[in-house]
PDB file of C-alpha atoms in Angstrom:
ATOM      1  CA  MET Q  29     -44.834-248.295  53.849  1.00 42.00           C
ATOM      2  CA  GLY Q  30     -47.037-245.397  52.617  1.00 41.00           C
ATOM      3  CA  GLU Q  31     -44.405-242.880  53.716  1.00 44.00           C
ATOM      4  CA  PHE Q  32     -41.694-244.769  51.798  1.00 36.00           C
ATOM      5  CA  SER Q  33     -43.881-244.852  48.695  1.00 42.00           C
ATOM      6  CA  GLU Q  34     -44.520-241.103  49.016  1.00 44.00           C
ATOM      7  CA  LYS Q  35     -40.797-240.354  49.347  1.00 44.00           C
ATOM      8  CA  LYS Q  36     -40.055-242.541  46.346  1.00 43.00           C
ATOM      9  CA  SER Q  37     -42.688-240.705  44.307  1.00 47.00           C
ATOM     10  CA  THR Q  38     -41.290-237.306  45.377  1.00 58.00           C
ATOM     11  CA  CYS Q  39     -37.746-238.400  44.479  1.00 57.00           C
ATOM     12  CA  GLY Q  40     -38.955-239.543  41.080  1.00 56.00           C
ATOM     13  CA  THR Q  41     -40.670-236.200  40.502  1.00 62.00           C
ATOM     14  CA  VAL Q  42     -37.509-234.274  41.426  1.00 67.00           C
ATOM     15  CA  CYS Q  43     -35.462-236.399  39.022  1.00 70.00           C
ATOM     16  CA  LEU Q  44     -37.989-235.825  36.255  1.00 65.00           C
ATOM     17  CA  LYS Q  45     -37.943-232.070  36.960  1.00 67.00           C
ATOM     18  CA  TYR Q  46     -34.189-231.881  36.544  1.00 70.00           C
ATOM     19  CA  LEU Q  47     -34.264-234.099  33.475  1.00 70.00           C
ATOM     20  CA  LEU Q  48     -36.899-231.863  31.907  1.00 67.00           C
ATOM     21  CA  PHE Q  49     -34.987-228.721  32.921  1.00 70.00           C
ATOM     22  CA  THR Q  50     -31.820-230.092  31.280  1.00 73.00           C
ATOM     23  CA  PHE Q  51     -33.840-230.943  28.201  1.00 70.00           C
ATOM     24  CA  ASN Q  52     -35.293-227.420  28.115  1.00 69.00           C
ATOM     25  CA  CYS Q  53     -31.822-225.862  28.222  1.00 73.00           C
ATOM     26  CA  CYS Q  54     -30.702-228.063  25.332  1.00 74.00           C
ATOM     27  CA  PHE Q  55     -34.020-227.453  23.594  1.00 71.00           C
ATOM     28  CA  TRP Q  56     -33.595-223.666  23.836  1.00 75.00           C
ATOM     29  CA  LEU Q  57     -30.133-223.945  22.267  1.00 79.00           C
ATOM     30  CA  ALA Q  58     -31.561-226.247  19.605  1.00 76.00           C
ATOM     31  CA  GLY Q  59     -34.215-223.626  18.846  1.00 78.00           C
ATOM     32  CA  LEU Q  60     -31.480-221.047  18.426  1.00 81.00           C
ATOM     33  CA  ALA Q  61     -29.683-223.413  16.041  1.00 80.00           C
ATOM     34  CA  VAL Q  62     -32.863-224.080  14.025  1.00 78.00           C
ATOM     35  CA  MET Q  63     -33.602-220.351  13.727  1.00 82.00           C
ATOM     36  CA  ALA Q  64     -29.973-219.666  12.784  1.00 82.00           C
ATOM     37  CA  VAL Q  65     -30.099-222.228   9.956  1.00 79.00           C
ATOM     38  CA  GLY Q  66     -33.328-220.679   8.656  1.00 80.00           C
ATOM     39  CA  ILE Q  67     -31.946-217.124   8.799  1.00 83.00           C
ATOM     40  CA  TRP Q  68     -28.640-218.283   7.278  1.00 79.00           C
ATOM     41  CA  THR Q  69     -30.568-219.778   4.363  1.00 76.00           C
ATOM     42  CA  LEU Q  70     -32.699-216.663   3.866  1.00 77.00           C
ATOM     43  CA  ALA Q  71     -30.039-214.012   4.407  1.00 75.00           C
ATOM     44  CA  LEU Q  72     -26.872-215.522   3.003  1.00 66.00           C
ATOM     45  CA  LYS Q  73     -27.938-218.309   0.672  1.00 62.00           C
ATOM     46  CA  SER Q  74     -31.060-216.855  -0.925  1.00 66.00           C
ATOM     47  CA  ASP Q  75     -29.361-215.157  -3.886  1.00 72.00           C
ATOM     48  CA  TYR Q  76     -30.479-217.909  -6.222  1.00 77.00           C
ATOM     49  CA  ILE Q  77     -34.104-218.178  -5.043  1.00 77.00           C
ATOM     50  CA  SER Q  78     -35.172-215.894  -7.913  1.00 77.00           C
ATOM     51  CA  LEU Q  79     -33.853-218.547 -10.324  1.00 83.00           C
ATOM     52  CA  LEU Q  80     -36.154-221.240  -8.922  1.00 79.00           C
ATOM     53  CA  ALA Q  81     -39.686-221.751 -10.216  1.00 73.00           C
ATOM     54  CA  SER Q  82     -40.927-223.325  -6.992  1.00 73.00           C
ATOM     55  CA  GLY Q  83     -41.209-221.604  -3.608  1.00 75.00           C
ATOM     56  CA  THR Q  84     -40.522-224.814  -1.662  1.00 76.00           C
ATOM     57  CA  TYR Q  85     -36.901-223.963  -0.871  1.00 76.00           C
ATOM     58  CA  LEU Q  86     -37.972-220.617   0.556  1.00 78.00           C
ATOM     59  CA  ALA Q  87     -40.875-222.187   2.456  1.00 78.00           C
ATOM     60  CA  THR Q  88     -38.631-224.685   4.261  1.00 76.00           C
ATOM     61  CA  ALA Q  89     -36.368-221.869   5.441  1.00 78.00           C
ATOM     62  CA  TYR Q  90     -39.313-219.799   6.737  1.00 83.00           C
ATOM     63  CA  ILE Q  91     -40.720-222.836   8.557  1.00 78.00           C
ATOM     64  CA  LEU Q  92     -37.384-223.318  10.320  1.00 77.00           C
ATOM     65  CA  VAL Q  93     -37.252-219.653  11.392  1.00 83.00           C
ATOM     66  CA  VAL Q  94     -40.796-219.810  12.793  1.00 82.00           C
ATOM     67  CA  ALA Q  95     -40.118-223.153  14.471  1.00 78.00           C
ATOM     68  CA  GLY Q  96     -36.880-221.811  15.987  1.00 80.00           C
ATOM     69  CA  VAL Q  97     -38.634-218.769  17.516  1.00 82.00           C
ATOM     70  CA  VAL Q  98     -41.436-220.926  18.919  1.00 80.00           C
ATOM     71  CA  VAL Q  99     -38.900-223.416  20.288  1.00 77.00           C
ATOM     72  CA  MET Q 100     -37.071-220.692  22.220  1.00 78.00           C
ATOM     73  CA  VAL Q 101     -40.314-219.330  23.706  1.00 80.00           C
ATOM     74  CA  THR Q 102     -41.458-222.865  24.498  1.00 77.00           C
ATOM     75  CA  GLY Q 103     -38.168-223.614  26.253  1.00 75.00           C
ATOM     76  CA  VAL Q 104     -38.786-220.729  28.694  1.00 77.00           C
ATOM     77  CA  LEU Q 105     -42.374-221.915  29.231  1.00 76.00           C
ATOM     78  CA  GLY Q 106     -41.084-225.439  29.851  1.00 72.00           C
ATOM     79  CA  CYS Q 107     -38.763-224.235  32.618  1.00 73.00           C
ATOM     80  CA  CYS Q 108     -41.634-222.353  34.299  1.00 75.00           C
ATOM     81  CA  ALA Q 109     -43.969-225.340  34.002  1.00 69.00           C
ATOM     82  CA  THR Q 110     -41.313-227.677  35.414  1.00 68.00           C
ATOM     83  CA  PHE Q 111     -40.382-225.738  38.542  1.00 70.00           C
ATOM     84  CA  LYS Q 112     -43.835-224.363  39.337  1.00 70.00           C
ATOM     85  CA  GLU Q 113     -45.243-227.889  38.915  1.00 67.00           C
ATOM     86  CA  ARG Q 114     -48.326-226.544  37.176  1.00 72.00           C
ATOM     87  CA  ARG Q 115     -50.107-229.249  35.233  1.00 74.00           C
ATOM     88  CA  ASN Q 116     -51.982-226.751  33.067  1.00 79.00           C
ATOM     89  CA  LEU Q 117     -48.628-225.265  31.971  1.00 77.00           C
ATOM     90  CA  LEU Q 118     -47.286-228.753  31.317  1.00 76.00           C
ATOM     91  CA  ARG Q 119     -50.284-229.452  29.079  1.00 81.00           C
ATOM     92  CA  LEU Q 120     -49.651-226.238  27.135  1.00 82.00           C
ATOM     93  CA  TYR Q 121     -45.953-227.077  26.928  1.00 78.00           C
ATOM     94  CA  PHE Q 122     -46.730-230.530  25.540  1.00 82.00           C
ATOM     95  CA  ILE Q 123     -49.101-229.069  22.908  1.00 84.00           C
ATOM     96  CA  LEU Q 124     -46.471-226.543  21.802  1.00 82.00           C
ATOM     97  CA  LEU Q 125     -43.863-229.312  21.591  1.00 80.00           C
ATOM     98  CA  LEU Q 126     -46.226-231.293  19.395  1.00 84.00           C
ATOM     99  CA  ILE Q 127     -46.849-228.291  17.100  1.00 83.00           C
ATOM    100  CA  ILE Q 128     -43.107-227.638  16.753  1.00 79.00           C
ATOM    101  CA  PHE Q 129     -42.514-231.342  16.156  1.00 81.00           C
ATOM    102  CA  LEU Q 130     -45.017-231.275  13.267  1.00 83.00           C
ATOM    103  CA  LEU Q 131     -43.526-228.045  11.825  1.00 78.00           C
ATOM    104  CA  GLU Q 132     -40.038-229.522  11.751  1.00 76.00           C
ATOM    105  CA  ILE Q 133     -41.231-232.796  10.284  1.00 80.00           C
ATOM    106  CA  ILE Q 134     -43.020-230.803   7.550  1.00 80.00           C
ATOM    107  CA  ALA Q 135     -39.827-228.800   6.866  1.00 76.00           C
ATOM    108  CA  GLY Q 136     -37.836-232.016   6.650  1.00 77.00           C
ATOM    109  CA  ILE Q 137     -40.354-233.650   4.308  1.00 81.00           C
ATOM    110  CA  LEU Q 138     -40.541-230.550   2.084  1.00 79.00           C
ATOM    111  CA  ALA Q 139     -36.756-230.464   1.860  1.00 77.00           C
ATOM    112  CA  TYR Q 140     -36.652-234.173   0.939  1.00 80.00           C
ATOM    113  CA  VAL Q 141     -39.446-233.898  -1.673  1.00 81.00           C
ATOM    114  CA  TYR Q 142     -37.909-230.794  -3.259  1.00 79.00           C
ATOM    115  CA  TYR Q 143     -34.516-232.515  -3.237  1.00 78.00           C
ATOM    116  CA  GLN Q 144     -36.021-235.192  -5.488  1.00 80.00           C
ATOM    117  CA  GLN Q 145     -37.757-232.696  -7.808  1.00 81.00           C
ATOM    118  CA  LEU Q 146     -34.951-230.156  -8.103  1.00 79.00           C
ATOM    119  CA  ASN Q 147     -33.196-231.674 -11.140  1.00 79.00           C
ATOM    120  CA  ALA Q 148     -36.375-231.763 -13.233  1.00 82.00           C
ATOM    121  CA  GLU Q 149     -37.337-228.205 -12.203  1.00 81.00           C
ATOM    122  CA  LEU Q 150     -33.957-226.751 -13.122  1.00 84.00           C
ATOM    123  CA  LYS Q 151     -33.896-228.548 -16.470  1.00 82.00           C
ATOM    124  CA  GLU Q 152     -37.353-227.226 -17.310  1.00 81.00           C
ATOM    125  CA  ASN Q 153     -36.996-223.651 -16.113  1.00 87.00           C
ATOM    126  CA  LEU Q 154     -33.416-222.445 -15.613  1.00 88.00           C
ATOM    127  CA  LYS Q 155     -32.560-221.832 -19.277  1.00 89.00           C
ATOM    128  CA  ASP Q 156     -35.795-219.916 -19.900  1.00 90.00           C
ATOM    129  CA  THR Q 157     -35.264-217.850 -16.760  1.00 89.00           C
ATOM    130  CA  MET Q 158     -31.720-216.931 -17.751  1.00 91.00           C
ATOM    131  CA  THR Q 159     -32.410-216.174 -21.413  1.00 90.00           C
ATOM    132  CA  LYS Q 160     -35.803-214.448 -21.076  1.00 91.00           C
ATOM    133  CA  ARG Q 161     -35.378-212.464 -17.854  1.00 91.00           C
ATOM    134  CA  TYR Q 162     -31.687-211.540 -17.798  1.00 92.00           C
ATOM    135  CA  HIS Q 163     -31.278-207.747 -18.086  1.00 91.00           C
ATOM    136  CA  GLN Q 164     -35.018-207.323 -18.599  1.00 90.00           C
ATOM    137  CA  PRO Q 165     -37.022-204.574 -16.857  1.00 90.00           C
ATOM    138  CA  GLY Q 166     -38.442-205.689 -13.522  1.00 88.00           C
ATOM    139  CA  HIS Q 167     -36.087-208.668 -13.248  1.00 88.00           C
ATOM    140  CA  GLU Q 168     -33.084-207.035 -11.610  1.00 89.00           C
ATOM    141  CA  GLY Q 169     -32.996-209.820  -8.997  1.00 87.00           C
ATOM    142  CA  VAL Q 170     -32.630-212.464 -11.717  1.00 90.00           C
ATOM    143  CA  THR Q 171     -29.855-210.444 -13.427  1.00 92.00           C
ATOM    144  CA  SER Q 172     -27.935-210.117 -10.170  1.00 91.00           C
ATOM    145  CA  ALA Q 173     -28.447-213.811  -9.328  1.00 90.00           C
ATOM    146  CA  VAL Q 174     -27.278-214.969 -12.775  1.00 93.00           C
ATOM    147  CA  ASP Q 175     -24.160-212.788 -12.646  1.00 93.00           C
ATOM    148  CA  LYS Q 176     -23.279-214.051  -9.171  1.00 92.00           C
ATOM    149  CA  LEU Q 177     -24.024-217.654 -10.174  1.00 91.00           C
ATOM    150  CA  GLN Q 178     -21.707-217.550 -13.207  1.00 92.00           C
ATOM    151  CA  GLN Q 179     -18.886-215.857 -11.324  1.00 93.00           C
ATOM    152  CA  GLU Q 180     -19.136-217.910  -8.132  1.00 91.00           C
ATOM    153  CA  PHE Q 181     -19.405-221.299  -9.844  1.00 91.00           C
ATOM    154  CA  HIS Q 182     -17.220-220.537 -12.863  1.00 92.00           C
ATOM    155  CA  CYS Q 183     -19.880-221.449 -15.400  1.00 92.00           C
ATOM    156  CA  CYS Q 184     -21.613-219.842 -18.374  1.00 93.00           C
ATOM    157  CA  GLY Q 185     -25.211-220.423 -19.414  1.00 92.00           C
ATOM    158  CA  SER Q 186     -27.607-223.051 -18.168  1.00 92.00           C
ATOM    159  CA  ASN Q 187     -26.177-226.033 -20.078  1.00 91.00           C
ATOM    160  CA  ASN Q 188     -23.282-224.272 -21.827  1.00 91.00           C
ATOM    161  CA  SER Q 189     -22.258-220.845 -23.102  1.00 91.00           C
ATOM    162  CA  GLN Q 190     -24.197-221.301 -26.351  1.00 91.00           C
ATOM    163  CA  ASP Q 191     -27.465-221.007 -24.407  1.00 92.00           C
ATOM    164  CA  TRP Q 192     -26.904-217.249 -24.471  1.00 94.00           C
ATOM    165  CA  ARG Q 193     -27.539-217.201 -28.238  1.00 91.00           C
ATOM    166  CA  ASP Q 194     -31.237-217.478 -27.345  1.00 91.00           C
ATOM    167  CA  SER Q 195     -31.082-214.581 -24.885  1.00 92.00           C
ATOM    168  CA  GLU Q 196     -33.489-211.729 -25.575  1.00 91.00           C
ATOM    169  CA  TRP Q 197     -30.927-209.307 -24.160  1.00 92.00           C
ATOM    170  CA  ILE Q 198     -28.070-210.626 -26.356  1.00 90.00           C
ATOM    171  CA  ARG Q 199     -30.306-210.380 -29.435  1.00 89.00           C
ATOM    172  CA  SER Q 200     -31.273-206.825 -28.609  1.00 85.00           C
ATOM    173  CA  GLY Q 201     -29.090-203.834 -29.314  1.00 79.00           C
ATOM    174  CA  GLU Q 202     -28.679-203.258 -25.577  1.00 86.00           C
ATOM    175  CA  ALA Q 203     -26.030-205.985 -25.291  1.00 88.00           C
ATOM    176  CA  GLY Q 204     -23.434-203.784 -26.986  1.00 88.00           C
ATOM    177  CA  GLY Q 205     -22.092-206.539 -29.237  1.00 90.00           C
ATOM    178  CA  ARG Q 206     -21.688-209.057 -26.427  1.00 92.00           C
ATOM    179  CA  VAL Q 207     -22.274-212.726 -27.205  1.00 93.00           C
ATOM    180  CA  VAL Q 208     -22.373-213.668 -23.514  1.00 94.00           C
ATOM    181  CA  PRO Q 209     -22.789-211.579 -20.350  1.00 94.00           C
ATOM    182  CA  ASP Q 210     -19.611-210.121 -18.875  1.00 94.00           C
ATOM    183  CA  SER Q 211     -20.130-212.380 -15.838  1.00 93.00           C
ATOM    184  CA  CYS Q 212     -19.148-215.344 -18.025  1.00 94.00           C
ATOM    185  CA  CYS Q 213     -15.628-213.917 -18.274  1.00 94.00           C
ATOM    186  CA  LYS Q 214     -12.764-215.315 -16.233  1.00 92.00           C
ATOM    187  CA  THR Q 215     -11.629-211.754 -15.608  1.00 92.00           C
ATOM    188  CA  VAL Q 216     -14.587-209.395 -15.617  1.00 92.00           C
ATOM    189  CA  VAL Q 217     -14.036-206.091 -17.388  1.00 92.00           C
ATOM    190  CA  ALA Q 218     -16.490-203.965 -19.332  1.00 90.00           C
ATOM    191  CA  HIS Q 219     -17.587-205.590 -22.623  1.00 91.00           C
ATOM    192  CA  CYS Q 220     -15.391-208.663 -22.094  1.00 92.00           C
ATOM    193  CA  GLY Q 221     -18.423-210.746 -23.130  1.00 92.00           C
ATOM    194  CA  GLN Q 222     -17.867-209.726 -26.765  1.00 92.00           C
ATOM    195  CA  ARG Q 223     -15.331-212.534 -27.149  1.00 91.00           C
ATOM    196  CA  ASP Q 224     -16.452-216.080 -26.333  1.00 87.00           C
ATOM    197  CA  HIS Q 225     -13.115-217.887 -26.678  1.00 90.00           C
ATOM    198  CA  ALA Q 226     -12.352-220.517 -23.997  1.00 89.00           C
ATOM    199  CA  SER Q 227      -9.372-218.460 -22.840  1.00 90.00           C
ATOM    200  CA  ASN Q 228     -11.711-215.571 -22.043  1.00 91.00           C
ATOM    201  CA  ILE Q 229     -14.936-217.143 -20.724  1.00 92.00           C
ATOM    202  CA  TYR Q 230     -15.983-220.243 -18.766  1.00 92.00           C
ATOM    203  CA  LYS Q 231     -16.667-222.229 -21.928  1.00 88.00           C
ATOM    204  CA  VAL Q 232     -15.224-225.672 -21.189  1.00 85.00           C
ATOM    205  CA  GLU Q 233     -16.129-225.642 -17.491  1.00 82.00           C
ATOM    206  CA  GLY Q 234     -19.742-226.511 -18.335  1.00 80.00           C
ATOM    207  CA  GLY Q 235     -23.089-224.930 -17.634  1.00 85.00           C
ATOM    208  CA  CYS Q 236     -24.475-223.691 -14.345  1.00 91.00           C
ATOM    209  CA  ILE Q 237     -27.381-226.107 -13.971  1.00 90.00           C
ATOM    210  CA  THR Q 238     -25.412-228.958 -12.386  1.00 88.00           C
ATOM    211  CA  LYS Q 239     -23.479-226.648 -10.082  1.00 89.00           C
ATOM    212  CA  LEU Q 240     -26.606-224.830  -8.916  1.00 87.00           C
ATOM    213  CA  GLU Q 241     -28.352-228.148  -8.338  1.00 87.00           C
ATOM    214  CA  THR Q 242     -25.462-229.409  -6.200  1.00 87.00           C
ATOM    215  CA  PHE Q 243     -25.388-226.151  -4.228  1.00 85.00           C
ATOM    216  CA  ILE Q 244     -29.108-226.204  -3.421  1.00 83.00           C
ATOM    217  CA  GLN Q 245     -29.149-229.926  -2.661  1.00 83.00           C
ATOM    218  CA  GLU Q 246     -26.385-229.459  -0.102  1.00 83.00           C
ATOM    219  CA  HIS Q 247     -28.458-226.810   1.679  1.00 80.00           C
ATOM    220  CA  LEU Q 248     -31.613-228.894   1.460  1.00 79.00           C
ATOM    221  CA  ARG Q 249     -29.722-231.726   3.181  1.00 81.00           C
ATOM    222  CA  VAL Q 250     -28.777-229.325   5.996  1.00 79.00           C
ATOM    223  CA  ILE Q 251     -32.364-228.058   6.336  1.00 76.00           C
ATOM    224  CA  GLY Q 252     -33.799-231.578   6.270  1.00 76.00           C
ATOM    225  CA  ALA Q 253     -31.257-232.966   8.730  1.00 79.00           C
ATOM    226  CA  VAL Q 254     -31.777-230.105  11.203  1.00 76.00           C
ATOM    227  CA  GLY Q 255     -35.573-230.346  10.983  1.00 74.00           C
ATOM    228  CA  ILE Q 256     -35.771-234.136  11.376  1.00 76.00           C
ATOM    229  CA  GLY Q 257     -32.946-234.247  13.960  1.00 77.00           C
ATOM    230  CA  ILE Q 258     -34.483-231.675  16.314  1.00 76.00           C
ATOM    231  CA  ALA Q 259     -37.915-233.264  15.860  1.00 76.00           C
ATOM    232  CA  CYS Q 260     -36.532-236.612  17.022  1.00 78.00           C
ATOM    233  CA  VAL Q 261     -34.991-234.975  20.109  1.00 75.00           C
ATOM    234  CA  GLN Q 262     -38.381-233.452  20.929  1.00 76.00           C
ATOM    235  CA  VAL Q 263     -39.891-236.904  21.291  1.00 79.00           C
ATOM    236  CA  PHE Q 264     -37.852-237.316  24.489  1.00 75.00           C
ATOM    237  CA  GLY Q 265     -39.122-233.959  25.739  1.00 74.00           C
ATOM    238  CA  MET Q 266     -42.717-235.042  25.200  1.00 77.00           C
ATOM    239  CA  ILE Q 267     -42.050-238.321  27.019  1.00 78.00           C
ATOM    240  CA  PHE Q 268     -40.466-236.496  30.006  1.00 72.00           C
ATOM    241  CA  THR Q 269     -43.393-234.052  30.075  1.00 73.00           C
ATOM    242  CA  CYS Q 270     -45.934-236.878  30.144  1.00 77.00           C
ATOM    243  CA  CYS Q 271     -44.021-238.640  32.934  1.00 74.00           C
ATOM    244  CA  LEU Q 272     -43.812-235.474  35.050  1.00 70.00           C
ATOM    245  CA  TYR Q 273     -47.480-234.707  34.424  1.00 71.00           C
ATOM    246  CA  LYS Q 274     -48.433-238.217  35.558  1.00 76.00           C
ATOM    247  CA  SER Q 275     -46.148-237.977  38.604  1.00 72.00           C
ATOM    248  CA  LEU Q 276     -47.707-234.653  39.684  1.00 65.00           C
ATOM    249  CA  LYS Q 277     -51.167-236.115  39.202  1.00 58.00           C
ATOM    250  CA  LEU Q 278     -50.293-239.082  41.439  1.00 49.00           C
ATOM    251  CA  GLU Q 279     -48.857-236.804  44.144  1.00 47.00           C
ATOM    252  CA  HIS Q 280     -51.964-234.634  43.988  1.00 45.00           C
ATOM    253  CA  TYR Q 281     -54.096-237.595  44.858  1.00 40.00           C
TER     254      TYR Q 281
END
């Protein structure tokens, strides 16, 4: 009877090992996906970060990159801990899983909270940023972001094209007679911003605030979904780790 019980325990351990190994393979790929989303946000979608007053959007992306790197390293550690059947490695693996779980939950919560606050932040700050920093010394990033924003989303000004009347650059002699930046034009040529007729600029298409808000909210949904989704998957990994740890402890005795 004891021999049967021992065989059953060994069989259970082997099953748990392969379950945990399969999880680690998926987990490693998930870590790659998490890191890719973070890098994608930072490298390709960060043009408009200079237009945001809060650093929350940037913080969520950095958290995902860090979590993704740690996930990939942890996946390798998990495979070693599983096949070497070392309980001390399993304990370390479980702790790392818990840390990553918390990081991704934090990223998801930050994304959700910022999602709710984004409209108020843009309404309070976007117009001032565009009118006071556009084409001003030391704010080249804002100038580039505003030009790209207006061209990519076919908009002009924060709320509408008349916002540019309050621009420090437009009021200065440096604007060269322009009433809006050239990036407001439907076809950008030098000094095209001198004429603000609807046939020449994005005048009736509306301001940029709503379009920028929609753009960022879409990316916050991706960040939040990835963070929360991977965190939920990790719960199974922690359960498998605990089961294998307990199984090895029973076999040891």
